[in-house]
mmCIF file of C-alpha atoms and ligand atoms in Angstrom:
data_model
loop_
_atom_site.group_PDB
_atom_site.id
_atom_site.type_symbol
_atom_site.label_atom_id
_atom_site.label_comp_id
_atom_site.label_asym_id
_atom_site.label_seq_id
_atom_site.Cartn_x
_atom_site.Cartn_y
_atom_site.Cartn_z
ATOM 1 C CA UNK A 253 77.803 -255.613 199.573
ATOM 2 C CA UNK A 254 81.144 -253.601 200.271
ATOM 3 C CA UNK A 255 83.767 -253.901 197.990
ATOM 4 C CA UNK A 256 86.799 -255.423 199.562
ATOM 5 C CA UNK A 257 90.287 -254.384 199.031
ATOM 6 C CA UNK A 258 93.101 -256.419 200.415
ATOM 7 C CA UNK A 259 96.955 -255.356 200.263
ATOM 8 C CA UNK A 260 99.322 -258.416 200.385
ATOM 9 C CA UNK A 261 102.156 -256.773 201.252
ATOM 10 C CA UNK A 262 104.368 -260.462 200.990
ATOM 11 C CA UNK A 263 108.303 -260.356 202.449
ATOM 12 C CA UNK A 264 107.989 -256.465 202.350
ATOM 13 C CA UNK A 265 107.885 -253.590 204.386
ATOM 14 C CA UNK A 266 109.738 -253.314 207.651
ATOM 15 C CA UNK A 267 107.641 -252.125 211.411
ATOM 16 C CA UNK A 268 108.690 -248.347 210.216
ATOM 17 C CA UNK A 269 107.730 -249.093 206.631
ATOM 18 C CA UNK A 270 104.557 -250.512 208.069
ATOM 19 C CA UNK A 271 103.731 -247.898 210.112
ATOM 20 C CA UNK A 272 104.456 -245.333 207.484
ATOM 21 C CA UNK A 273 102.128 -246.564 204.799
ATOM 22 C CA UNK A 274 99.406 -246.634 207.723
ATOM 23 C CA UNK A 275 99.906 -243.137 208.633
ATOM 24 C CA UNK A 276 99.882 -241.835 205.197
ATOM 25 C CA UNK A 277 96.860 -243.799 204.410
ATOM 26 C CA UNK A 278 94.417 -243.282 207.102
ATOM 27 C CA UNK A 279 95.597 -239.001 206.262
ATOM 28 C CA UNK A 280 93.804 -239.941 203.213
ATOM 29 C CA UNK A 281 90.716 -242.197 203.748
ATOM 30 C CA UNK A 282 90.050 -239.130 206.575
ATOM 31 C CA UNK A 283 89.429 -236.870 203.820
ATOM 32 C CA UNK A 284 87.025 -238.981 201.892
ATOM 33 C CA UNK A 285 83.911 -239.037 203.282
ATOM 34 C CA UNK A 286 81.913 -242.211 204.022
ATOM 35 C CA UNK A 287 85.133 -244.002 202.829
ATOM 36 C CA UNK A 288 84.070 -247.184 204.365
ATOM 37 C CA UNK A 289 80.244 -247.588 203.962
ATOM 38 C CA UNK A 290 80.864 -249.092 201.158
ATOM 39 C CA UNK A 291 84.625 -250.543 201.315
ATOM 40 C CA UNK A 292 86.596 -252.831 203.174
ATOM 41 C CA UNK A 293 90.045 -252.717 203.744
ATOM 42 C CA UNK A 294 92.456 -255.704 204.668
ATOM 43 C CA UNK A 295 96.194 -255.517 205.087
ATOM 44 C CA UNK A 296 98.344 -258.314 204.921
ATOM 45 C CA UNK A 297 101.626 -257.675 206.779
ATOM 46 C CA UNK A 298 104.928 -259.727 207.065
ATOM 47 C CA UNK A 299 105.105 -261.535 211.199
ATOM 48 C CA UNK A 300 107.532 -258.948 212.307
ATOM 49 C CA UNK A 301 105.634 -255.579 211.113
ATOM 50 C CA UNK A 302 101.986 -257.613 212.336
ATOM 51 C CA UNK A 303 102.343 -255.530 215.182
ATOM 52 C CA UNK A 304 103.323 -252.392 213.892
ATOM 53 C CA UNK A 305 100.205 -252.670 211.390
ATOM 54 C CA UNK A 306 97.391 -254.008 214.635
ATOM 55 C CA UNK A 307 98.838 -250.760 216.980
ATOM 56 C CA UNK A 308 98.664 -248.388 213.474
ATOM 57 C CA UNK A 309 94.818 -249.706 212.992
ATOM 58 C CA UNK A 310 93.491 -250.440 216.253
ATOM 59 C CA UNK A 311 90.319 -248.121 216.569
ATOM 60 C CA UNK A 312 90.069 -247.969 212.464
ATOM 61 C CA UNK A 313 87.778 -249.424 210.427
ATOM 62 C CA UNK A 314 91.117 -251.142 209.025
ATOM 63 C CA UNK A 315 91.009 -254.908 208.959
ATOM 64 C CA UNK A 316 94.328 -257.231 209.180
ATOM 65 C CA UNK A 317 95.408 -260.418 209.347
ATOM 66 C CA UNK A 318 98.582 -262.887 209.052
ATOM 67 C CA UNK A 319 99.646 -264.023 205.220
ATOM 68 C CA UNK A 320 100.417 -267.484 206.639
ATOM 69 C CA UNK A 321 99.615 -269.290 209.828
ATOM 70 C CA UNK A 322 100.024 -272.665 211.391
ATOM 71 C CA UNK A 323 97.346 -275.148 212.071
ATOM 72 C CA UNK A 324 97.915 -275.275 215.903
ATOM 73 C CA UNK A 325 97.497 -272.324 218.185
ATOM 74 C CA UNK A 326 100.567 -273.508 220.200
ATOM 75 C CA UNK A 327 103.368 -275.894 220.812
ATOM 76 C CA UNK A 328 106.684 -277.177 219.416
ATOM 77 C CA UNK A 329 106.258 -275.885 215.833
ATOM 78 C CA UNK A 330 109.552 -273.971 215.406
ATOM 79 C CA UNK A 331 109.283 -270.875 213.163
ATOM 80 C CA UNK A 332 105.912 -271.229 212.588
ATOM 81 C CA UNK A 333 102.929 -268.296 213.093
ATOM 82 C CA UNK A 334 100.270 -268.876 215.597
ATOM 83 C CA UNK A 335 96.775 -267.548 214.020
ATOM 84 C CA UNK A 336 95.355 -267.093 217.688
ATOM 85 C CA UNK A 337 98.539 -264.996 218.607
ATOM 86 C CA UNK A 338 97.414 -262.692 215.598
ATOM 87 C CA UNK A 339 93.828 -262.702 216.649
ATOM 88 C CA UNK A 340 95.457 -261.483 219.902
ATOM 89 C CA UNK A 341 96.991 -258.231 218.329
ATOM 90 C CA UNK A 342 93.186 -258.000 216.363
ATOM 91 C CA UNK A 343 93.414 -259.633 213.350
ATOM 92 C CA UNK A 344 89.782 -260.767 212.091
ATOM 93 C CA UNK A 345 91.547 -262.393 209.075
ATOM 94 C CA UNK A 346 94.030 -265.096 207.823
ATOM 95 C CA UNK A 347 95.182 -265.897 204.157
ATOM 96 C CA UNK A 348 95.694 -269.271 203.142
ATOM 97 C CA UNK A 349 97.053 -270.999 200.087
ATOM 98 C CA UNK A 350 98.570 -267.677 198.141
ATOM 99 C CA UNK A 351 99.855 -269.731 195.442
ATOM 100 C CA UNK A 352 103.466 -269.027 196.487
ATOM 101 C CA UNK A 353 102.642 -271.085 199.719
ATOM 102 C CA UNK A 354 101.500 -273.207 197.756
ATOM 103 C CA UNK A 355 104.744 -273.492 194.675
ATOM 104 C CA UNK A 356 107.806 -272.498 197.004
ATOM 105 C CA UNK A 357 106.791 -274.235 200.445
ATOM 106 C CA UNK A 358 105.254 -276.791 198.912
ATOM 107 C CA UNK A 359 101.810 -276.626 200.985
ATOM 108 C CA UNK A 360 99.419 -279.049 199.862
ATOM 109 C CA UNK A 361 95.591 -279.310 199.476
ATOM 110 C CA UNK A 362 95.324 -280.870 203.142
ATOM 111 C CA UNK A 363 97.578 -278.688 205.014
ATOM 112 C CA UNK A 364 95.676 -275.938 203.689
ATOM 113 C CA UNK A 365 92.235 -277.603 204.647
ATOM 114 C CA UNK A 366 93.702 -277.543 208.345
ATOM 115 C CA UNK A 367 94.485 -274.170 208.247
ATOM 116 C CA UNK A 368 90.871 -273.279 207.106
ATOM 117 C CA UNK A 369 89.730 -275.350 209.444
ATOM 118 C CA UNK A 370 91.171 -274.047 212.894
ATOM 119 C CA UNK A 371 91.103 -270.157 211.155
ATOM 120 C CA UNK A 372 87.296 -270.927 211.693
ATOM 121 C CA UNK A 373 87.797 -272.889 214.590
ATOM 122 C CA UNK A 374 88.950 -269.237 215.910
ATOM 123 C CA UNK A 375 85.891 -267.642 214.755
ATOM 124 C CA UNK A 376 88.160 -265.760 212.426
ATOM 125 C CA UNK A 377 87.689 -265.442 208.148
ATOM 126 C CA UNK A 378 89.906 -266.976 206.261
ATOM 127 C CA UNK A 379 90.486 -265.451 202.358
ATOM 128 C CA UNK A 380 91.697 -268.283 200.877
ATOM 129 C CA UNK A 381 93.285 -268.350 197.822
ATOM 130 C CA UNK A 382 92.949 -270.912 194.313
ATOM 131 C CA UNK A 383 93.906 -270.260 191.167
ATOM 132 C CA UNK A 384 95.408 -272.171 188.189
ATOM 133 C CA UNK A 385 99.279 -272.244 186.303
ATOM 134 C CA UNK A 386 100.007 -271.073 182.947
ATOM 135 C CA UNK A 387 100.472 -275.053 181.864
ATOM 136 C CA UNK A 388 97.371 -276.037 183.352
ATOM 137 C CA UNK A 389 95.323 -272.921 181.746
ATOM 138 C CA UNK A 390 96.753 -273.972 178.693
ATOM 139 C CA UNK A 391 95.640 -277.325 178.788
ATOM 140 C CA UNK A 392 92.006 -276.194 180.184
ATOM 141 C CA UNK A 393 92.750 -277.412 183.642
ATOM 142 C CA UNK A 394 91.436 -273.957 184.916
ATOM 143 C CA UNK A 395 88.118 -274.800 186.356
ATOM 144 C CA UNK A 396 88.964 -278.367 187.525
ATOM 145 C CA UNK A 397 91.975 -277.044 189.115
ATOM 146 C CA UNK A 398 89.839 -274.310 190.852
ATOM 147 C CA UNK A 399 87.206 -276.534 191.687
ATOM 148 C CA UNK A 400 89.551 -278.940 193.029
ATOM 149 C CA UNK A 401 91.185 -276.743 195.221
ATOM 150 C CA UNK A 402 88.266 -275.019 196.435
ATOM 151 C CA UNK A 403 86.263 -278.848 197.527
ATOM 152 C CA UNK A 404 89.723 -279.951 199.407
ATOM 153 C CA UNK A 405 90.635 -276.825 201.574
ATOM 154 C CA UNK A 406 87.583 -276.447 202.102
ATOM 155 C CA UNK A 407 85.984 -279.730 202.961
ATOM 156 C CA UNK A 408 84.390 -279.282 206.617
ATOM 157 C CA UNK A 409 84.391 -275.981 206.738
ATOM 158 C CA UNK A 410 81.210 -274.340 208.065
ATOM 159 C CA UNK A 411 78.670 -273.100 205.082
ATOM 160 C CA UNK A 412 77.089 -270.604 207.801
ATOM 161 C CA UNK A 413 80.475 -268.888 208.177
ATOM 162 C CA UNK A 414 81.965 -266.050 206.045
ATOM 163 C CA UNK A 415 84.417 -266.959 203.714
ATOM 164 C CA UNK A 416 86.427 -264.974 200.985
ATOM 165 C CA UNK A 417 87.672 -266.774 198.062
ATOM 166 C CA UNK A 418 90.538 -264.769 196.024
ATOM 167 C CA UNK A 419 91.334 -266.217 192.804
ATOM 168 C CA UNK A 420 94.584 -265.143 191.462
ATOM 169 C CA UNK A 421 95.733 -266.936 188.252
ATOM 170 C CA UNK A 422 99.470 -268.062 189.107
ATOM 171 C CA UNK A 423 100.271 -266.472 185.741
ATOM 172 C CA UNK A 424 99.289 -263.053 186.570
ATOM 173 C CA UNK A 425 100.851 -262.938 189.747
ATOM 174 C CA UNK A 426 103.701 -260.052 189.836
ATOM 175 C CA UNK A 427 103.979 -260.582 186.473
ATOM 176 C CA UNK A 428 102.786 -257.495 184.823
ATOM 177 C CA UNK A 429 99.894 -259.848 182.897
ATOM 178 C CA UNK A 430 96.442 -258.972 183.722
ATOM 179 C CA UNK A 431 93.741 -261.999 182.720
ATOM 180 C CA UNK A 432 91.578 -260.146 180.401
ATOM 181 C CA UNK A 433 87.817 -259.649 181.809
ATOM 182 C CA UNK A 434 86.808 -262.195 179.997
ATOM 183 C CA UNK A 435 88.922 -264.629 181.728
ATOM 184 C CA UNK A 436 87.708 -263.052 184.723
ATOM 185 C CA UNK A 437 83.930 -263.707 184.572
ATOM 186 C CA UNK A 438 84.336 -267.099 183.270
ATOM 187 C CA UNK A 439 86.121 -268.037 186.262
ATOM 188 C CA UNK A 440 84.181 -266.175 189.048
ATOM 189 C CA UNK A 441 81.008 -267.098 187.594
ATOM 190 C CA UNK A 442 81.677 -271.005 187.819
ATOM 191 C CA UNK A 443 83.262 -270.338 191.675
ATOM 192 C CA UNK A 444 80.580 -268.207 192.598
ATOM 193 C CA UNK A 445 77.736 -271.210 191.321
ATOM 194 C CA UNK A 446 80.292 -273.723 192.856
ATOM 195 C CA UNK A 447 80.284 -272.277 196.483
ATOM 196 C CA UNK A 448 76.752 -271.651 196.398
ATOM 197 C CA UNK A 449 75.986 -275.402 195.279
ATOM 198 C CA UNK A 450 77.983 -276.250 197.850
ATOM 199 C CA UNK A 451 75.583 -274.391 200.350
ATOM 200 C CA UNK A 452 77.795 -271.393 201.281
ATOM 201 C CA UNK A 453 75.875 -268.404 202.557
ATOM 202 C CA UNK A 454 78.595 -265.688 203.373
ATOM 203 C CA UNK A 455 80.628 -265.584 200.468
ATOM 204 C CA UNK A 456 82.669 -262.543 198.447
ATOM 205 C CA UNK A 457 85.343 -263.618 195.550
ATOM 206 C CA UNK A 458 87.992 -261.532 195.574
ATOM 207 C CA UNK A 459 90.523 -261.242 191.963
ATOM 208 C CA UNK A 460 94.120 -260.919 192.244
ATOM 209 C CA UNK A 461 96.799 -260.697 190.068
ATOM 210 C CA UNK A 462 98.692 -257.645 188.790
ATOM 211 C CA UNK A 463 95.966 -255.239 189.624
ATOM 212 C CA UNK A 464 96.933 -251.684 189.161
ATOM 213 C CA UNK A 465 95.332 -248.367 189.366
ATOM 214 C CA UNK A 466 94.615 -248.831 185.774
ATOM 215 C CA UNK A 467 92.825 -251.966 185.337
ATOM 216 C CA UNK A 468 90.840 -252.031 188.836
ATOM 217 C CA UNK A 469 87.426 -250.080 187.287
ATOM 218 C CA UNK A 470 87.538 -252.218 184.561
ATOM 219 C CA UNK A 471 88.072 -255.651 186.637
ATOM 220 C CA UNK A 472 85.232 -253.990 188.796
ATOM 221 C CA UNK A 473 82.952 -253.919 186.098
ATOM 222 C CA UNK A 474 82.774 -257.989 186.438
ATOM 223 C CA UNK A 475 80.356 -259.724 187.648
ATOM 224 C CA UNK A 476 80.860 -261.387 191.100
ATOM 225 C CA UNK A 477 84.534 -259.196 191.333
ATOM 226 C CA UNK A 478 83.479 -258.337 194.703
ATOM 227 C CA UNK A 479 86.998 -256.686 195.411
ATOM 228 C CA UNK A 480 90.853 -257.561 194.794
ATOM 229 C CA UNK A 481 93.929 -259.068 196.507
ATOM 230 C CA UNK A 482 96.874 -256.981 195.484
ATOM 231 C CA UNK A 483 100.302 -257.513 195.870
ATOM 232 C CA UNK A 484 102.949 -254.950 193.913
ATOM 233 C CA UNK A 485 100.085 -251.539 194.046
ATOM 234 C CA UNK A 486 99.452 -251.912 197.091
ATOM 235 C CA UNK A 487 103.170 -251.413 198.545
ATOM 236 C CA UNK A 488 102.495 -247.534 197.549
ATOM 237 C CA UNK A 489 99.699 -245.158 199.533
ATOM 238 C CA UNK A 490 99.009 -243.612 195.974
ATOM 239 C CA UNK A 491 98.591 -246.692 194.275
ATOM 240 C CA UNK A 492 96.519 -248.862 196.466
ATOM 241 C CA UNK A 493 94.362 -245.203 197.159
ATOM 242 C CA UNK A 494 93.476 -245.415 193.784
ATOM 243 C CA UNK A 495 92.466 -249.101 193.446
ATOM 244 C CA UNK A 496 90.497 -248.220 196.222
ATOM 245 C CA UNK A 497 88.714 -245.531 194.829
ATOM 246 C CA UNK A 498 88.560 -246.811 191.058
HETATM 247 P P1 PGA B 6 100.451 -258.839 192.358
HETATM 248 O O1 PGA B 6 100.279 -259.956 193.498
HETATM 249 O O2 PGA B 6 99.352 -257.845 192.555
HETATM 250 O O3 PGA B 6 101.816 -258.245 192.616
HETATM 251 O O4 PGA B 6 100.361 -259.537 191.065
HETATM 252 C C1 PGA B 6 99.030 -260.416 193.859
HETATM 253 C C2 PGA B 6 99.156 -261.490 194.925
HETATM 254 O O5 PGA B 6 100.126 -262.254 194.874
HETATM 255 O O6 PGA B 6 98.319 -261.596 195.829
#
């Protein structure tokens, strides 16, 4: 299975910024052979660089895809982002429920059940995201919180489909604080057995949550860590490079 590597690049980088990075970064994969047998590469841009990052990786083995979208193609939804306007420009991909959808706008369980639902209704994959607070870790919420999560956006959503599953505890998240491999396994064993109890055939988990050049080989080296979502490294070529090569 390839290792996926996803770059949430979040309210940064501007079309030029964008289109920068992607310059600068396919100069580099170029020189590493066979970069991508055994990698994947997602990038997450903000709406207005989207199409900045689909012109920069059109013909690349570079996959992309919107860090939010609506649950309608179409239609009076003021200000929202239309998932089959992104598929348009080539996205493959959507995120749903990064936990700061979740805290600051307030998305719910439900809402992001729809947005699972018509990502697939697209035939696109969505890389949906769970993961638990500091309060609730501390009061061993973590794997009902998880679970929870994972059985609501979920529900209905097609078992013969792939689907990537990034946990990212909300307490790691830009914060400099890395869950500790131990953490790590715990977590992606019990969502690994969940989604295949739950009958899901095309799955990869994905960790996120300050992941730096320095911790990625380590993270790597636990089981079902089948990549990373990475938010701060992966605004820099160097940085992300590295992850990618840890
Ligand atoms: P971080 O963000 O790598 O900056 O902690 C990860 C994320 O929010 O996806």
């Amino acid at each position: 299975m390839k290792r996926i590597f996803a770059a949430n690049w979040k309210l940064n980088k501007t079309p030029e910024q964008a289109r920068e990075f992607l310059i600068q970064f396919k100069n580099e994969i170029f020189k590493i052979s066979h970069f991508f047998d055994t990698r994947e590469v997602f990038i997450f841009p903000q709406a207005y660089s989207f199409e900045a990052v689909s012109t920069l990786c059109a013909g690349t083995s570079i996959e992309f895809g919107p860090q939010n979208i609506y649950s309608q193609s179409s239609g009076a939804f003021t200000g929202e982002n239309s998932a089959a306007m992104a598929k348009d420009l080539g996205a493959k991909m959507a995120l749903i429920g990064h936990s700061e959808r979740r805290e600051i706008f307030k998305e719910s369980d439900q809402v992001l059940n729809q947005k699972a639902l018509h990502v697939e209704s697209l035939q696109m994959t969505s890389v949906f995201c769970i993961g638990e607070t500091l309060q609730q870790r501390e009061s061993h919420q973590t794997l009902p919180i998880c679970f929870s999560q994972l059985d609501q956006g979920l529900a209905g959503v097609s078992r013969e489909k792939r689907i990537v599953v990034a946990y990212e505890p909300v307490w790691a998240i830009g914060t400099g604080k890395v869950a500790t491999t131990q953490q790590v396994a715990e977590v992606h064993q019990a969502i690994y057995d969940k989604l295949e109890a739950r009958g899901f055939k095309d799955f990869q988990i994905l960790y996120g949550g300050s992941v730096k050049p320095e911790n990625a080989a380590e993270l790597f080296k636990v089981p079902h860590v089948d990549g990373f979502l990475i938010g701060g490294a992966s605004l820099d070529v160097a940085s992300f490079l590295k992850i990618c090569l840890a």
